[in-house]
Tab-separated table of C-alpha atoms in Angstrom:
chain	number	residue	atom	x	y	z
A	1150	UNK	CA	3.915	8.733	-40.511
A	1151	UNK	CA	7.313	9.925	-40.756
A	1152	UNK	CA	9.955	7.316	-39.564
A	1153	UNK	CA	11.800	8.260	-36.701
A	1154	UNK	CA	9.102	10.747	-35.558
A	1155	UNK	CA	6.859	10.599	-32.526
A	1156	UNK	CA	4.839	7.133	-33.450
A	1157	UNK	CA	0.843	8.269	-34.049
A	1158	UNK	CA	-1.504	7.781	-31.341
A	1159	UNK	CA	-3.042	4.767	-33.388
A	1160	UNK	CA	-0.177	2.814	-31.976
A	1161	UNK	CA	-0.363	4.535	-28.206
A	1162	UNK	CA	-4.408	3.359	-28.146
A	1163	UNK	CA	-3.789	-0.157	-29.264
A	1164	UNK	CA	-1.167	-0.843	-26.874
A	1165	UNK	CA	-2.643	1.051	-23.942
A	1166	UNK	CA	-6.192	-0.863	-24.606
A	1167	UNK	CA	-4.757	-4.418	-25.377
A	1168	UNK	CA	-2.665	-4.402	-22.559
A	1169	UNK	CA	-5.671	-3.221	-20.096
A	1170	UNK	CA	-7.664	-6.320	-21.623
A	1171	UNK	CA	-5.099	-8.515	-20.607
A	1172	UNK	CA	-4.324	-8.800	-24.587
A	1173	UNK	CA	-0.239	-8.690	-23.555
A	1174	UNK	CA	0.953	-10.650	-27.066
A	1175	UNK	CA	-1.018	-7.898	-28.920
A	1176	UNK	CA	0.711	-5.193	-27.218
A	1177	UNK	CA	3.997	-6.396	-27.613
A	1178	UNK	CA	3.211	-6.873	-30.949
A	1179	UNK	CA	1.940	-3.621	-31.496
A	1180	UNK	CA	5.458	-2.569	-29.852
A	1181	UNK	CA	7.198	-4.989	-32.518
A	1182	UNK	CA	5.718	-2.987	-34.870
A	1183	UNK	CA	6.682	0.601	-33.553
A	1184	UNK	CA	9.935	-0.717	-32.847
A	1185	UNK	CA	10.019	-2.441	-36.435
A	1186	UNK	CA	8.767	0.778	-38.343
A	1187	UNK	CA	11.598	2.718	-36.235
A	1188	UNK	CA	9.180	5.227	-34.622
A	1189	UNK	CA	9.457	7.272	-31.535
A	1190	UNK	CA	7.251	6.426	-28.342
A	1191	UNK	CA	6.766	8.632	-25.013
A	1192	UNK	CA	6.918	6.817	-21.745
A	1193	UNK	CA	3.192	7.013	-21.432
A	1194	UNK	CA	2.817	4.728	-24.406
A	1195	UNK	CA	5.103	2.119	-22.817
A	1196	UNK	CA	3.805	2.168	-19.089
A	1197	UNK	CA	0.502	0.316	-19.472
A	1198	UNK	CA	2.585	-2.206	-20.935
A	1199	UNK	CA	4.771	-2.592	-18.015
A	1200	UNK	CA	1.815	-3.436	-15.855
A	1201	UNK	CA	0.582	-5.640	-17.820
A	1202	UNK	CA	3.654	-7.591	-17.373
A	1203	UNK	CA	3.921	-7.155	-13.664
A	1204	UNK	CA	0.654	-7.988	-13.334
A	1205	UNK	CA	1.010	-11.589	-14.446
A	1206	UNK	CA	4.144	-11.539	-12.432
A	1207	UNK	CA	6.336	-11.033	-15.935
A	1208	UNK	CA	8.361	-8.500	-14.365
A	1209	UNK	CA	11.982	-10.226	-15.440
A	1210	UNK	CA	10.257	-8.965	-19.508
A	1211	UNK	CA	8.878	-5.783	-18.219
A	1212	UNK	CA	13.058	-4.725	-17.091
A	1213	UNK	CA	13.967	-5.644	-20.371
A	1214	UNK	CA	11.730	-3.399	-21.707
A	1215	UNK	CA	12.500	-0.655	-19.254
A	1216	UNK	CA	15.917	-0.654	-20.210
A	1217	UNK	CA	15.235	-0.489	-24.064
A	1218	UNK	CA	13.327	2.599	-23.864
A	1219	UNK	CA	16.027	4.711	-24.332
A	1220	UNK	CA	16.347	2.935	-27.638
A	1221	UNK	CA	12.939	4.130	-28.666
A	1222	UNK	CA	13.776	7.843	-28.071
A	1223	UNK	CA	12.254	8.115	-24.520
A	1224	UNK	CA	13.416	7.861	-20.944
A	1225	UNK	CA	11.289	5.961	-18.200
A	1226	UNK	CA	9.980	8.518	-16.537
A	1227	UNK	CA	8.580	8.190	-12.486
A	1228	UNK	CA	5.639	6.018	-13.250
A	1229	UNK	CA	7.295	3.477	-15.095
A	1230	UNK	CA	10.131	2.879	-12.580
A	1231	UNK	CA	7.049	3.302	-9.660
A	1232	UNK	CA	5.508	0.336	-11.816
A	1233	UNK	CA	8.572	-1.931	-11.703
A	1234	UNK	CA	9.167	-1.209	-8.214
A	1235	UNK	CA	5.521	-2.487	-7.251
A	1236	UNK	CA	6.183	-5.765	-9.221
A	1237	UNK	CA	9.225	-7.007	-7.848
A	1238	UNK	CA	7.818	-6.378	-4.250
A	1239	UNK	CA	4.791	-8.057	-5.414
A	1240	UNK	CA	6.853	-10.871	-6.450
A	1241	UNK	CA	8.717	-10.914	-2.926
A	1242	UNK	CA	11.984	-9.285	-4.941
A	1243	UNK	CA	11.997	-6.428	-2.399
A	1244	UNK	CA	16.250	-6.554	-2.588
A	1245	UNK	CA	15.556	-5.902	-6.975
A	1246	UNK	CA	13.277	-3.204	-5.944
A	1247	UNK	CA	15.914	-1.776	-3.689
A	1248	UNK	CA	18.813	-1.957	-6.477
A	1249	UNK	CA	16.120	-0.378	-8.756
A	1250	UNK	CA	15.645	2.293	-6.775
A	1251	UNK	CA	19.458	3.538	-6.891
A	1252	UNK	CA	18.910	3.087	-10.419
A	1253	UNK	CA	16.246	5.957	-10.361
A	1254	UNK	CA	18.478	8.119	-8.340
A	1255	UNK	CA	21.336	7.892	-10.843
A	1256	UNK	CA	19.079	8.399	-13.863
A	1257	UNK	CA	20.249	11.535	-14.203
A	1258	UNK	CA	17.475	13.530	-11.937
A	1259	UNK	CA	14.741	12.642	-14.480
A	1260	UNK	CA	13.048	10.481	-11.562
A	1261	UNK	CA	13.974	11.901	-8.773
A	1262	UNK	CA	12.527	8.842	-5.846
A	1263	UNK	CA	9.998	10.162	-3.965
A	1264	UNK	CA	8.119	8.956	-0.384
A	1265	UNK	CA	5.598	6.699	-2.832
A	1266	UNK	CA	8.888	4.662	-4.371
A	1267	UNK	CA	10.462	4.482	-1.088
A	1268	UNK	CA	7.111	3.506	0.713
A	1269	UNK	CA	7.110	0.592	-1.771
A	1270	UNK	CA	10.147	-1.267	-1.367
A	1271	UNK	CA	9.284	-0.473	2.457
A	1272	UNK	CA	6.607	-2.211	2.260
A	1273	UNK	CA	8.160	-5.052	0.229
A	1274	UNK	CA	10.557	-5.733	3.141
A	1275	UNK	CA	7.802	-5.889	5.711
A	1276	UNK	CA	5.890	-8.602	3.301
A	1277	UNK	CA	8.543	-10.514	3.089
A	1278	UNK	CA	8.765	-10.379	6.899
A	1279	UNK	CA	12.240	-8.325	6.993
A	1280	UNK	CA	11.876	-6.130	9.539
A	1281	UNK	CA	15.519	-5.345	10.177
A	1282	UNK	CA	16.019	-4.403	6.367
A	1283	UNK	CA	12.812	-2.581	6.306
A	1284	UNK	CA	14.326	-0.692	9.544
A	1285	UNK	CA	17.653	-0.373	8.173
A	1286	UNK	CA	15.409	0.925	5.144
A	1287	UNK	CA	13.017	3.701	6.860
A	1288	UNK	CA	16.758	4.640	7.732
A	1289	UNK	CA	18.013	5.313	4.807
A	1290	UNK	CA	14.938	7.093	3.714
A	1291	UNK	CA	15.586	9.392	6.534
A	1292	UNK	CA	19.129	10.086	5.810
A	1293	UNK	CA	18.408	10.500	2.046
A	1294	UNK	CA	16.339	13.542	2.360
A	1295	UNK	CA	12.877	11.538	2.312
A	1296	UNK	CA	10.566	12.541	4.409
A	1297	UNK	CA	8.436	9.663	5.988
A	1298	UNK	CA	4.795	10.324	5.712
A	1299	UNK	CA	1.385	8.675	7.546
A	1300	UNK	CA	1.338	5.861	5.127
A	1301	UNK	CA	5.383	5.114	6.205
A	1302	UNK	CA	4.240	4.676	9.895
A	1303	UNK	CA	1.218	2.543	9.562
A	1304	UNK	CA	3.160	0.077	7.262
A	1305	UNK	CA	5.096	-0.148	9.864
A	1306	UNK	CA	2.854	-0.464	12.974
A	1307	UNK	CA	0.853	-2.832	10.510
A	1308	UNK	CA	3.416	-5.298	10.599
A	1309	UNK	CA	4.084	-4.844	14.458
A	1310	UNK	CA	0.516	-5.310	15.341
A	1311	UNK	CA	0.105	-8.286	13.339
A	1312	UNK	CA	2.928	-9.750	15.240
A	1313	UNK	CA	1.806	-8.933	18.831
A	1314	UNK	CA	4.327	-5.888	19.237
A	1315	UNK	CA	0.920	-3.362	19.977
A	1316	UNK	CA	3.633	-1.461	22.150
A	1317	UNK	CA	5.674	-0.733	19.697
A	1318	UNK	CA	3.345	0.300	17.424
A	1319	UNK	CA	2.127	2.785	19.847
A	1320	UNK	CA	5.250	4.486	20.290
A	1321	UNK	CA	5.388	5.073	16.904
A	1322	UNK	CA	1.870	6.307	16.515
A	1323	UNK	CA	2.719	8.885	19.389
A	1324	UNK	CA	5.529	9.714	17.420
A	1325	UNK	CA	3.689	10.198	13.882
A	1326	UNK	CA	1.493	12.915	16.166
A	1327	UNK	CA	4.570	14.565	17.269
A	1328	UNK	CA	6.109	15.121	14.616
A	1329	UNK	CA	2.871	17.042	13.237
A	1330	UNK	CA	1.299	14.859	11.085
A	1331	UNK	CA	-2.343	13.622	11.349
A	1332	UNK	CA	-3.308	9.956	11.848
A	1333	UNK	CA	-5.531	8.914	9.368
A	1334	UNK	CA	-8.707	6.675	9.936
A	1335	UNK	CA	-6.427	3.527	8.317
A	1336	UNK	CA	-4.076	4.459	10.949
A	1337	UNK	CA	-6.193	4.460	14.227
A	1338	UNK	CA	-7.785	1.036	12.223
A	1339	UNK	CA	-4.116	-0.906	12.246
A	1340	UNK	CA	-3.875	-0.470	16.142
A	1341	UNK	CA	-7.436	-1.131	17.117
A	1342	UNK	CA	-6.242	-4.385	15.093
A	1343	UNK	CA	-3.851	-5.072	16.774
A	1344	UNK	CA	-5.741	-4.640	20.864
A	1345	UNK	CA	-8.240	-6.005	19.587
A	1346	UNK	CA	-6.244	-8.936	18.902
A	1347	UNK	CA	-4.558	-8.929	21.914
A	1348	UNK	CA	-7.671	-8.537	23.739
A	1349	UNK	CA	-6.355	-5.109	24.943
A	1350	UNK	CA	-9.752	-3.841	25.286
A	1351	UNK	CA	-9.373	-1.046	27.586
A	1352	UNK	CA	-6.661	0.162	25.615
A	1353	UNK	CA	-8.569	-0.181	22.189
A	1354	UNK	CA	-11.947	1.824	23.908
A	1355	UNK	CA	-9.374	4.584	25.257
A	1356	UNK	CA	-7.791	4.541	21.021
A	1357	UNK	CA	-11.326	4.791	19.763
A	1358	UNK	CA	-12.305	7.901	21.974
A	1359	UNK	CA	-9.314	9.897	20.897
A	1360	UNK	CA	-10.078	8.870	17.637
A	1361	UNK	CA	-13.469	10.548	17.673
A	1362	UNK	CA	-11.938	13.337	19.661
A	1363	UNK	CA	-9.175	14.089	16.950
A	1364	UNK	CA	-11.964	14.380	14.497
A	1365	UNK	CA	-11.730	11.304	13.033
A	1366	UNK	CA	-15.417	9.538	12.537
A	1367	UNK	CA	-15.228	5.761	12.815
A	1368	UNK	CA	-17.069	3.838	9.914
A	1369	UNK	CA	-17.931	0.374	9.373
A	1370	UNK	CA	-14.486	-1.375	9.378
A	1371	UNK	CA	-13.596	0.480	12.863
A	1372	UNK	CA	-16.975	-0.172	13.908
A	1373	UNK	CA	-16.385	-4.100	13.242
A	1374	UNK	CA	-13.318	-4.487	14.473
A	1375	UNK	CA	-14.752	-3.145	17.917
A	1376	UNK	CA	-17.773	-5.596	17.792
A	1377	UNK	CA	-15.936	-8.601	16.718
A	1378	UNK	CA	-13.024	-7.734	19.950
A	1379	UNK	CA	-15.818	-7.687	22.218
A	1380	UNK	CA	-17.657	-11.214	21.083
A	1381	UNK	CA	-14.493	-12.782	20.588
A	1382	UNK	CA	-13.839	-11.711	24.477
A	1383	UNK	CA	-17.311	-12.813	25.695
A	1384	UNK	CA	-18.490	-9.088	26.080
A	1385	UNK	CA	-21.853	-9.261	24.217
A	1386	UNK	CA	-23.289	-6.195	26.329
A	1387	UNK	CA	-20.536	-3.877	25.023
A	1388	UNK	CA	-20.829	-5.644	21.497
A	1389	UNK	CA	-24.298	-4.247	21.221
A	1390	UNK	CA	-23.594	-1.255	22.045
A	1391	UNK	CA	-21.221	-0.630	19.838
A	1392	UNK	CA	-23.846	-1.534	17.428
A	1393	UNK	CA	-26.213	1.146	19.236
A	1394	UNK	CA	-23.471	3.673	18.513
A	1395	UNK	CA	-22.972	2.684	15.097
A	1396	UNK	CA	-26.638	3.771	14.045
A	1397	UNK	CA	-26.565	6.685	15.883
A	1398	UNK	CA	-23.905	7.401	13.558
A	1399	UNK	CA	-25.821	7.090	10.584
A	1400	UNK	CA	-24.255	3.769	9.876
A	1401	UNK	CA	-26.716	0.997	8.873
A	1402	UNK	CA	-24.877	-2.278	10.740
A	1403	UNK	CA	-23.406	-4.737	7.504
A	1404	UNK	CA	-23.990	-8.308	7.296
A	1405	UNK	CA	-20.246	-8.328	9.240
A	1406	UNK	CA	-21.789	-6.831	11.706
A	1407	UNK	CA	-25.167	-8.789	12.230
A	1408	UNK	CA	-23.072	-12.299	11.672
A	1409	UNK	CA	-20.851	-11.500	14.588
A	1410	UNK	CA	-23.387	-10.108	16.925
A	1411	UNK	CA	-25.967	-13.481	15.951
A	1412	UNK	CA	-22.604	-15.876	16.620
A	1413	UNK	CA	-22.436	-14.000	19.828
A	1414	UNK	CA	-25.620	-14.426	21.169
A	1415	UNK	CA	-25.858	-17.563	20.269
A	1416	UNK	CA	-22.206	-18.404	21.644
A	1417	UNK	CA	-23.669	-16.597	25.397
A	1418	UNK	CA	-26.982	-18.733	25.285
């Protein structure tokens, strides 16, 4: 092994494997040692050791890290900053994630942010419950050149929903089929949520039916969410037929689906 070359893939395996078996001390050993022996690493050597770190919330080490890997003769490429970004937000540090992101757009254009980074710290915000950042946010996004995609949208309408703003969440499904993109099963499931929460039942029956009649087949989680609106609003009948529908379907009802339809009935009796 010649010092200052590439380091061998010996070196890539053992940190890559350790780090999946939740072996983090070996891997930053094995890193000691690269670093030690003055070898060069790619970024794909270094990024299973960044989730490792994030994943037991170590995400103040795996910066450190980030930022030395120019001192190991490679730059953090799109997956390692994507990595970061996901474990601050994790760690409710969605205003670090933020700053991070500038940091990727004045890395040079190496990692250029795409939706997935910005969809991130979007998503951070709206866990943290800061809607008027994540607004201000979606904003920005906008103005930067990012397109917003599906998965944009129903982060958005999740939150809404699961704080009684259906209405809102409906304008901006209207507005995700406007602008030409296609609602996506996880989509039509956030606001059938949220009615069904509401006990917006006509409204939710009405969402299911242009559901089907978009193309979109409903499976066992739509299904559910249906039955469990309609026994939590003391409409067994409908209940079962949702059931009926579901194994005309081809859908074999789940034990989801029996225990709410059982506490029904025996709720009606």
């Amino acid at each position: 092994m010649a010092r200052a070359g590439k380091v061998t893939p010996t070196y890539g395996i053992l940190i890559g494997c350790s780090c999946r078996a939740g072996c983090l001390d070996l891997g930053l050993a094995a890193l000691g040692s690269v670093i030690k022996k003055g070898f060069r690493v790619a970024a794909i050597t270094i990024t299973p050791l960044l989730k490792g770190l994030c994943a037991k919330k170590k995400t103040n080490d795996a910066i450190i890290i980030l930022h030395r890997m120019t001192e190991l003769g490679c730059m953090p490429n799109v997956f390692s900053y994507s990595v970061l970004l996901k474990g601050f937000c994790h760690e409710g540090r969605s205003h670090e994630a933020l700053e991070l992101l500038h940091m990727m757009a004045d890395d040079g254009g190496d990692c250029p942010s795409d939706v997935v980074s910005y969809n991130t710290v979007i998503n951070g915000f709206l866990k943290e419950g800061q809607l008027k950042e994540a607004i201000g946010f979606f904003e920005k996004m906008c103005s930067d050149g990012v397109e917003p995609d599906v998965v944009t949208y129903s982060s958005l309408m999740d939150y809404l929903c699961k704080n009684g703003r259906c209405k809102e969440a409906r304008t901006i499904f209207d507005s995700i089929v406007k602008k030409g993109l296609e609602p996506t099963i996880t989509t039509y499931g956030i606001l059938l949520q949220g009615y069904a929460t509401e006990g917006a039942l006509l409204e939710m029956h009405k969402l299911m039916d242009l559901m089907i009649q978009n193309g979109v087949q409903p499976d066992h989680h739509v299904f559910n969410i249906l039955i469990c609106a309609y026994v939590k609003w003391g409409k067994i009948d409908e209940a079962l037929l949702e059931v009926s529908k579901m194994r005309q379907q081809g859908l074999s009802p789940n034990v989801v689906t029996y225990g709410t339809v059982i506490d029904g009935l025996c709720k009606s009796e």
